[in-house]
Coordinates of N, CA, C and O in Angstrom, one line a residue:
X355 N 3.5 11.0 -2.4 CA 2.2 10.6 -3.0 C 1.6 11.9 -3.6 O 2.1 12.8 -3.4
X356 N 0.4 11.8 -4.2 CA 0.0 13.0 -5.0 C -1.0 13.8 -3.9 O -1.7 13.1 -3.1
X357 N -0.8 15.0 -3.8 CA -1.7 15.8 -2.9 C -3.3 15.7 -3.2 O -3.6 15.4 -4.4
X358 N -4.1 15.8 -2.4 CA -5.6 15.4 -2.5 C -6.2 16.2 -3.8 O -7.0 15.5 -4.5
X359 N -5.9 17.4 -4.1 CA -6.3 18.1 -5.1 C -6.0 17.7 -6.4 O -6.7 18.1 -7.5
X360 N -4.9 16.7 -6.6 CA -4.5 16.3 -7.7 C -5.1 14.7 -8.0 O -4.9 14.3 -9.1
X361 N -5.7 14.2 -7.1 CA -6.2 12.9 -7.2 C -7.2 12.6 -8.2 O -6.9 11.7 -9.0
X362 N -8.0 13.4 -8.5 CA -9.0 13.3 -9.5 C -8.4 13.4 -10.9 O -8.6 12.5 -11.6
X363 N -7.6 14.2 -11.1 CA -6.8 14.3 -12.5 C -6.0 13.0 -12.5 O -5.9 12.5 -13.6
X364 N -5.2 12.6 -11.4 CA -4.3 11.5 -11.6 C -5.0 10.2 -12.0 O -4.6 9.3 -12.8
X365 N -6.3 10.0 -11.5 CA -7.1 8.8 -11.7 C -7.7 8.6 -13.1 O -8.0 7.5 -13.5
X366 N -7.6 9.7 -13.8 CA -8.0 9.7 -15.1 C -6.9 9.2 -16.0 O -7.0 8.8 -17.2
X367 N -5.7 9.2 -15.5 CA -4.5 8.7 -16.3 C -4.3 7.4 -16.0 O -5.0 6.7 -15.5
X368 N -3.0 6.9 -16.4 CA -2.6 5.5 -16.0 C -2.5 5.4 -14.6 O -2.2 6.4 -13.9
X369 N -3.2 4.3 -13.9 CA -3.2 4.3 -12.3 C -1.5 4.5 -12.0 O -0.8 3.6 -12.4
X370 N -1.4 5.1 -11.0 CA 0.0 5.1 -10.2 C 0.0 3.8 -9.5 O -0.8 3.1 -9.0
X371 N 1.3 3.3 -9.4 CA 1.5 2.0 -8.7 C 2.1 2.4 -7.3 O 3.1 2.9 -7.1
X372 N 1.2 2.3 -6.3 CA 1.7 2.7 -5.1 C 3.0 1.9 -4.5 O 3.8 2.6 -3.9
X373 N 3.2 0.9 -5.0 CA 4.4 0.1 -4.8 C 5.7 0.7 -5.4 O 6.8 0.3 -5.1
X374 N 5.6 1.4 -6.3 CA 6.8 2.2 -7.0 C 7.1 3.3 -6.2 O 8.2 4.0 -6.5
X375 N 6.3 3.8 -5.2 CA 6.6 5.0 -4.4 C 7.4 4.7 -3.3 O 7.4 3.6 -2.8
X376 N 8.3 5.7 -2.6 CA 8.7 5.5 -1.4 C 7.6 5.4 -0.4 O 6.6 6.0 -0.5
X377 N 7.6 4.7 0.7 CA 8.9 3.8 0.9 C 8.7 2.4 0.5 O 9.6 1.7 0.7
X378 N 7.5 2.2 -0.4 CA 7.5 0.6 -0.8 C 8.6 0.1 -1.6 O 9.0 -1.1 -1.5
X379 N 9.3 1.1 -2.4 CA 10.4 0.5 -3.2 C 11.6 0.3 -2.5 O 12.7 -0.3 -2.9
X380 N 11.7 0.4 -1.1 CA 12.8 0.2 -0.3 C 12.8 -1.2 0.2 O 13.5 -1.6 1.0
X381 N 11.6 -1.6 0.1 CA 11.0 -3.1 0.9 C 11.4 -4.2 -0.4 O 11.0 -4.1 -1.4
X382 N 12.3 -5.2 0.1 CA 12.6 -6.2 -0.7 C 12.2 -7.5 -0.3 O 12.7 -7.8 1.1
X383 N 11.6 -8.4 -1.1 CA 11.2 -9.8 -0.6 C 12.6 -10.6 -0.5 O 13.4 -10.5 -1.4
X384 N 12.7 -11.3 0.6 CA 14.0 -12.0 1.2 C 13.5 -13.5 0.8 O 14.3 -14.2 0.0
X385 N 12.5 -13.9 1.5 CA 12.3 -15.4 1.5 C 10.8 -15.4 2.1 O 10.4 -14.6 2.7
X386 N 10.3 -16.9 2.1 CA 9.1 -17.1 2.9 C 9.4 -17.9 3.9 O 10.4 -18.9 3.8
X387 N 8.8 -17.8 5.0 CA 8.8 -18.6 6.2 C 7.6 -19.5 6.3 O 6.5 -19.0 6.7
X388 N 7.7 -20.6 5.8 CA 6.5 -21.5 5.3 C 5.7 -20.7 4.4 O 6.0 -20.7 3.2
X389 N 4.6 -20.2 4.8 CA 3.6 -19.4 3.9 C 3.6 -17.9 4.0 O 3.1 -17.1 3.4
X390 N 4.7 -17.4 4.9 CA 4.5 -15.9 5.2 C 5.7 -15.4 4.6 O 6.9 -15.7 4.8
X391 N 5.6 -14.4 3.5 CA 6.8 -13.7 2.9 C 7.4 -12.8 3.8 O 6.8 -12.1 4.9
X392 N 8.7 -12.8 3.9 CA 9.6 -12.0 4.6 C 10.5 -11.1 3.9 O 10.8 -11.4 2.8
X393 N 10.6 -9.8 4.5 CA 11.1 -8.7 3.7 C 12.3 -8.0 4.4 O 12.2 -8.1 5.5
X394 N 13.0 -7.4 3.7 CA 14.2 -6.5 4.2 C 13.8 -5.1 3.6 O 13.0 -4.8 2.9
X395 N 14.4 -4.1 4.4 CA 14.2 -2.6 4.2 C 15.6 -2.2 3.9 O 16.4 -2.2 4.7
X396 N 15.8 -1.6 2.8 CA 17.1 -0.9 2.4 C 17.3 0.2 3.4 O 16.6 1.0 3.8
X397 N 18.6 0.0 3.9 CA 18.9 1.1 4.8 C 18.7 0.9 6.4 O 19.0 1.7 7.1
X398 N 18.0 -0.1 6.6 CA 17.4 -0.6 7.9 C 18.2 -1.9 8.3 O 17.9 -2.9 7.6
X399 N 18.9 -1.9 9.5 CA 19.6 -3.2 10.0 C 18.6 -4.2 10.6 O 17.5 -3.8 11.0
X400 N 18.9 -5.3 10.4 CA 18.0 -6.3 11.0 C 17.1 -7.0 10.0 O 17.4 -7.1 8.8
X401 N 16.0 -7.7 10.5 CA 15.1 -8.4 9.6 C 15.6 -9.7 9.2 O 16.5 -10.2 9.8
X402 N 14.9 -10.5 8.5 CA 13.9 -10.1 7.7 C 12.5 -10.1 8.5 O 12.5 -10.6 9.6
X403 N 11.6 -9.3 8.1 CA 10.3 -9.0 8.7 C 9.2 -9.3 7.9 O 9.1 -9.4 6.5
X404 N 8.0 -9.5 8.5 CA 6.8 -9.7 7.9 C 6.3 -8.4 7.2 O 6.8 -7.4 7.6
X405 N 5.3 -8.4 6.4 CA 5.0 -7.3 5.5 C 4.6 -6.0 6.5 O 5.2 -4.8 6.0
X406 N 3.8 -6.2 7.5 CA 3.3 -4.9 8.3 C 4.7 -4.3 8.9 O 4.7 -3.2 8.8
X407 N 5.4 -5.1 9.6 CA 6.7 -4.6 10.4 C 7.7 -3.9 9.2 O 8.1 -2.7 9.4
X408 N 7.9 -4.4 8.1 CA 8.6 -4.0 7.0 C 8.2 -2.6 6.6 O 8.9 -1.6 6.4
X409 N 6.7 -2.5 6.4 CA 6.2 -1.2 5.9 C 6.4 -0.2 7.0 O 6.6 1.1 6.5
X410 N 6.3 -0.5 8.3 CA 6.4 0.5 9.5 C 7.7 1.0 9.3 O 8.0 2.3 9.6
X411 N 8.7 0.2 9.4 CA 10.0 0.6 9.4 C 10.5 1.4 8.1 O 11.1 2.5 8.3
X412 N 10.0 1.0 6.9 CA 10.3 1.9 5.8 C 9.7 3.1 5.9 O 10.2 4.2 5.5
X413 N 8.3 3.2 6.4 CA 7.8 4.6 6.5 C 8.3 5.4 7.5 O 8.4 6.8 7.4
X414 N 9.1 4.9 8.6 CA 9.8 5.9 9.4 C 11.1 6.3 8.9 O 11.6 7.4 9.2
X415 N 11.7 5.5 8.1 CA 13.1 5.7 7.6 C 12.9 6.7 6.3 O 13.7 7.6 6.2
X416 N 12.0 6.5 5.5 CA 11.9 7.3 4.3 C 10.6 8.1 4.2 O 9.7 7.9 4.9
X417 N 10.7 9.1 3.2 CA 9.5 10.1 3.3 C 8.2 9.2 2.9 O 8.2 8.5 2.0
X418 N 7.1 9.7 3.7 CA 5.9 8.7 3.4 C 4.7 9.9 3.3 O 4.8 10.9 4.2
X419 N 3.7 9.4 2.9 CA 2.3 10.2 2.7 C 1.2 9.3 2.9 O 1.4 8.0 2.6
X420 N 0.0 9.8 3.3 CA -1.2 9.0 3.4 C -1.6 8.6 2.0 O -1.7 9.4 1.0
X421 N -1.9 7.4 1.9 CA -2.5 6.9 0.6 C -3.6 7.5 0.0 O -3.9 7.8 -1.2
X422 N -4.5 7.9 1.2 CA -5.8 8.3 0.8 C -6.1 9.8 0.5 O -6.6 10.3 -0.4
X423 N -5.3 10.5 1.4 CA -5.4 12.0 1.2 C -4.2 12.9 0.8 O -4.1 14.1 0.4
X424 N -3.0 12.0 0.8 CA -1.7 12.5 0.4 C -0.8 13.3 1.3 O 0.1 13.8 1.2
X425 N -1.4 13.6 2.6 CA -0.8 14.2 3.6 C 0.5 13.7 4.0 O 0.8 12.6 4.2
X426 N 1.5 14.5 4.1 CA 2.8 14.2 4.5 C 2.9 13.6 5.9 O 2.3 14.0 6.9
X427 N 3.9 12.7 6.1 CA 4.0 12.2 7.4 C 4.5 13.1 8.5 O 4.3 12.9 9.9
X428 N 5.0 14.2 8.0 CA 5.3 15.1 9.1 C 4.2 15.6 9.9 O 4.4 16.3 10.8
X429 N 2.9 15.7 9.3 CA 1.8 16.2 9.8 C 1.2 15.3 10.9 O 0.3 15.7 11.7
X430 N 1.8 14.2 11.1 CA 1.5 13.3 12.1 C 1.8 11.8 11.7 O 2.1 11.6 10.6
X431 N 1.8 10.9 12.7 CA 2.1 9.7 12.5 C 1.1 8.9 11.4 O -0.1 9.1 11.6
X432 N 1.7 8.1 10.6 CA 1.0 7.3 9.7 C 0.7 5.9 10.3 O 1.5 5.5 11.0
X433 N -0.4 5.3 9.9 CA -0.8 4.0 10.3 C -0.7 3.2 9.2 O -0.6 3.5 8.1
X434 N -0.9 2.0 9.4 CA -1.0 1.0 8.4 C -2.5 0.5 8.1 O -3.3 0.3 9.1
X435 N -3.0 0.7 6.9 CA -4.3 0.4 6.7 C -4.3 -0.9 5.7 O -3.6 -0.9 4.9
X436 N -5.3 -1.6 6.0 CA -5.5 -2.8 5.0 C -6.7 -2.3 4.1 O -7.9 -1.9 4.4
X437 N -6.3 -2.4 2.7 CA -7.4 -1.9 1.7 C -8.3 -2.7 1.7 O -9.6 -2.4 1.9
X438 N -8.1 -4.1 1.7 CA -9.3 -5.1 2.0 C -9.2 -5.1 3.6 O -8.3 -5.9 3.9
X439 N -10.1 -4.7 4.2 CA -10.1 -4.9 5.7 C -10.1 -6.2 6.3 O -10.6 -7.2 5.6
X440 N -9.5 -6.5 7.4 CA -9.3 -7.7 8.1 C -10.7 -8.4 8.4 O -10.9 -9.6 8.2
X441 N -11.6 -7.4 8.6 CA -13.0 -7.9 8.9 C -13.8 -8.4 7.8 O -14.7 -9.1 7.8
X442 N -13.1 -8.1 6.6 CA -13.7 -8.8 5.4 C -12.5 -9.7 4.8 O -12.5 -9.6 3.4
X443 N -11.8 -10.3 5.5 CA -10.8 -11.4 5.1 C -9.5 -10.7 4.4 O -9.0 -11.5 3.6
X444 N -9.4 -9.6 4.7 CA -8.1 -8.8 4.1 C -6.9 -9.4 4.6 O -6.9 -9.7 5.9
X445 N -5.8 -9.7 3.9 CA -4.7 -10.2 4.5 C -3.7 -9.3 4.7 O -3.7 -8.1 4.3
X446 N -2.5 -9.7 5.3 CA -1.4 -8.8 5.7 C -0.4 -8.7 4.6 O 0.8 -8.5 4.8
X447 N -0.9 -9.1 3.4 CA 0.1 -9.1 2.3 C 0.4 -7.5 1.8 O -0.3 -6.6 2.1
X448 N 1.7 -7.3 1.3 CA 2.2 -6.1 1.2 C 1.2 -5.3 0.1 O 1.0 -4.2 0.2
X449 N 0.7 -6.2 -0.9 CA 0.0 -5.5 -1.8 C -1.4 -5.0 -1.3 O -2.1 -4.3 -1.9
X450 N -1.8 -5.5 0.1 CA -3.1 -5.0 0.7 C -2.8 -3.9 1.7 O -3.7 -3.5 2.4
X451 N -1.6 -3.5 1.9 CA -1.3 -2.7 2.9 C -0.8 -1.2 2.4 O -0.2 -1.3 1.6
X452 N -1.4 -0.2 2.9 CA -1.1 1.2 2.7 C -1.0 2.0 3.8 O -1.4 1.8 5.0
X453 N -0.2 3.1 3.6 CA 0.1 4.0 4.8 C -1.1 5.0 4.8 O -1.5 5.5 3.6
X454 N -1.6 5.3 5.9 CA -2.8 6.1 6.1 C -2.7 7.1 7.4 O -2.3 6.5 8.3
X455 N -2.9 8.2 7.2 CA -3.1 9.2 8.4 C -4.2 8.7 9.3 O -5.1 7.9 8.8
X456 N -4.1 9.0 10.5 CA -5.0 8.7 11.5 C -6.5 8.9 11.1 O -7.4 8.1 11.0
X457 N -6.6 10.2 10.6 CA -8.2 10.7 10.3 C -8.6 9.8 9.1 O -9.8 9.3 9.1
X458 N -7.9 9.5 8.1 CA -8.4 8.7 7.0 C -8.5 7.3 7.4 O -9.6 6.7 7.0
X459 N -7.7 6.7 8.3 CA -7.9 5.4 8.7 C -9.1 5.1 9.5 O -9.9 4.3 9.3
X460 N -9.3 6.2 10.4 CA -10.6 6.2 11.1 C -11.8 6.3 10.3 O -12.8 5.5 10.5
X461 N -11.7 7.1 9.3 CA -12.9 7.4 8.5 C -13.2 6.2 7.6 O -14.4 5.8 7.4
X462 N -12.3 5.5 7.1 CA -12.3 4.3 6.3 C -12.7 3.2 7.1 O -13.8 2.5 6.7
X463 N -12.4 3.0 8.3 CA -12.7 2.0 9.2 C -12.7 0.5 8.5 O -11.8 0.2 8.1
X464 N -13.8 -0.1 8.4 CA -13.7 -1.4 7.8 C -14.4 -1.4 6.5 O -14.8 -2.4 6.0
X465 N -14.6 -0.2 5.9 CA -15.1 -0.1 4.6 C -14.2 -0.5 3.4 O -13.0 -0.4 3.5
X466 N -14.7 -1.1 2.4 CA -13.8 -1.7 1.2 C -13.6 0.0 0.7 O -14.2 0.8 0.7
X467 N -12.3 -0.1 0.1 CA -11.8 1.1 -0.5 C -12.7 1.5 -1.7 O -12.9 2.8 -1.9
X468 N -13.4 0.8 -2.4 CA -14.5 1.0 -3.4 C -15.6 1.9 -2.8 O -16.1 2.9 -3.4
X469 N -15.9 1.8 -1.6 CA -17.0 2.5 -0.9 C -16.3 3.7 -0.2 O -17.0 5.0 -0.4
X470 N -15.2 3.8 0.2 CA -14.6 4.8 1.1 C -14.0 5.9 -0.1 O -14.3 7.1 0.2
X471 N -13.3 5.5 -1.0 CA -12.8 6.5 -2.0 C -12.8 5.7 -3.3 O -11.8 5.0 -3.8
X472 N -14.0 5.6 -4.1 CA -14.1 4.9 -5.3 C -13.1 5.2 -6.4 O -12.6 4.3 -7.0
X473 N -12.6 6.4 -6.5 CA -11.5 6.7 -7.6 C -10.3 6.0 -7.1 O -9.5 5.3 -8.1
X474 N -9.8 5.9 -5.9 CA -8.7 5.1 -5.4 C -9.0 3.7 -5.6 O -8.1 2.8 -5.8
X475 N -10.1 3.2 -5.3 CA -10.5 1.8 -5.3 C -10.2 1.4 -6.8 O -9.8 0.3 -7.1
X476 N -10.8 2.1 -7.8 CA -10.5 1.8 -9.3 C -9.1 1.8 -9.5 O -8.5 0.9 -10.2
X477 N -8.3 2.8 -9.2 CA -6.7 2.8 -9.3 C -6.1 1.6 -8.7 O -5.4 0.9 -9.3
X478 N -6.4 1.3 -7.5 CA -5.9 0.0 -6.8 C -6.1 -1.2 -7.4 O -5.3 -2.0 -7.9
X479 N -7.3 -1.4 -7.8 CA -7.9 -2.8 -8.6 C -7.2 -2.7 -10.0 O -6.9 -3.7 -10.5
X480 N -7.3 -1.5 -10.6 CA -6.6 -1.5 -12.0 C -5.1 -1.9 -11.8 O -4.6 -2.7 -12.8
X481 N -4.4 -1.4 -10.9 CA -3.1 -1.9 -10.8 C -2.8 -3.2 -10.4 O -2.0 -3.9 -10.9
X482 N -3.6 -3.8 -9.7 CA -3.7 -5.2 -9.3 C -3.9 -6.1 -10.6 O -3.2 -7.1 -10.8
X483 N -4.9 -5.6 -11.3 CA -5.3 -6.3 -12.5 C -4.0 -6.3 -13.7 O -3.9 -7.3 -14.3
X484 N -3.4 -5.2 -13.7 CA -2.3 -4.9 -14.6 C -1.3 -6.0 -14.0 O -0.5 -6.7 -14.9
X485 N -1.1 -6.0 -12.9 CA 0.1 -7.0 -12.3 C -0.2 -8.5 -12.6 O 0.7 -9.0 -13.0
X486 N -1.4 -8.7 -12.3 CA -1.9 -10.0 -12.7 C -1.8 -10.5 -14.3 O -1.2 -11.5 -14.5
X487 N -2.1 -9.5 -15.1 CA -2.2 -9.7 -16.6 C -0.6 -9.9 -17.0 O -0.4 -10.6 -17.7
X488 N 0.2 -9.1 -16.2 CA 1.7 -9.1 -16.7 C 2.2 -10.5 -16.3 O 2.9 -11.0 -17.0
X489 N 1.9 -10.9 -15.1 CA 2.4 -12.2 -14.7 C 1.8 -13.5 -15.8 O 2.5 -14.4 -16.0
X490 N 0.6 -13.2 -16.0 CA -0.1 -14.3 -17.0 C 0.5 -14.3 -18.3 O 0.9 -15.4 -18.8
X491 N 0.9 -13.0 -18.7 CA 1.7 -12.9 -20.0 C 2.9 -13.6 -20.1 O 3.4 -14.2 -21.1
X492 N 3.6 -13.5 -19.0 CA 5.0 -14.3 -18.9 C 4.8 -15.9 -18.9 O 5.7 -16.5 -19.3
X493 N 3.6 -16.4 -18.6 CA 3.5 -17.8 -18.5 C 3.3 -18.3 -20.0 O 3.3 -19.4 -20.2
X494 N 2.7 -17.3 -20.9 CA 2.3 -17.7 -22.2 C 3.6 -18.0 -23.1 O 4.6 -17.8 -22.9

């Protein structure tokens, strides 16, 4: 991920797609178990797993950093954060989950990303909007 001092410059450009970064790109959709998507992680035996478990396994196997501040996982264990908090009906969907260092996760608490880090909120929402638009365009 991008170091904190580069986040301002990055957000002025095309939004980065967090799912194109390691460890997200090692997570592969396998199937759904009724309404729950299940994933495999490249290079990790077992599975398939729900999104949170797959992201945890992928972050242990591959280089990871905090979505909010860019700190490397070597500086401490990363946690899973819901961009849209569970207390505000945030789901366990892979697109709603990011890796966060403990200090950032504690600071964000149950705030929406737009309140906690507006520039990252704009980036995240722009990326989701682009994904939805691409899917709509395929239907046309």
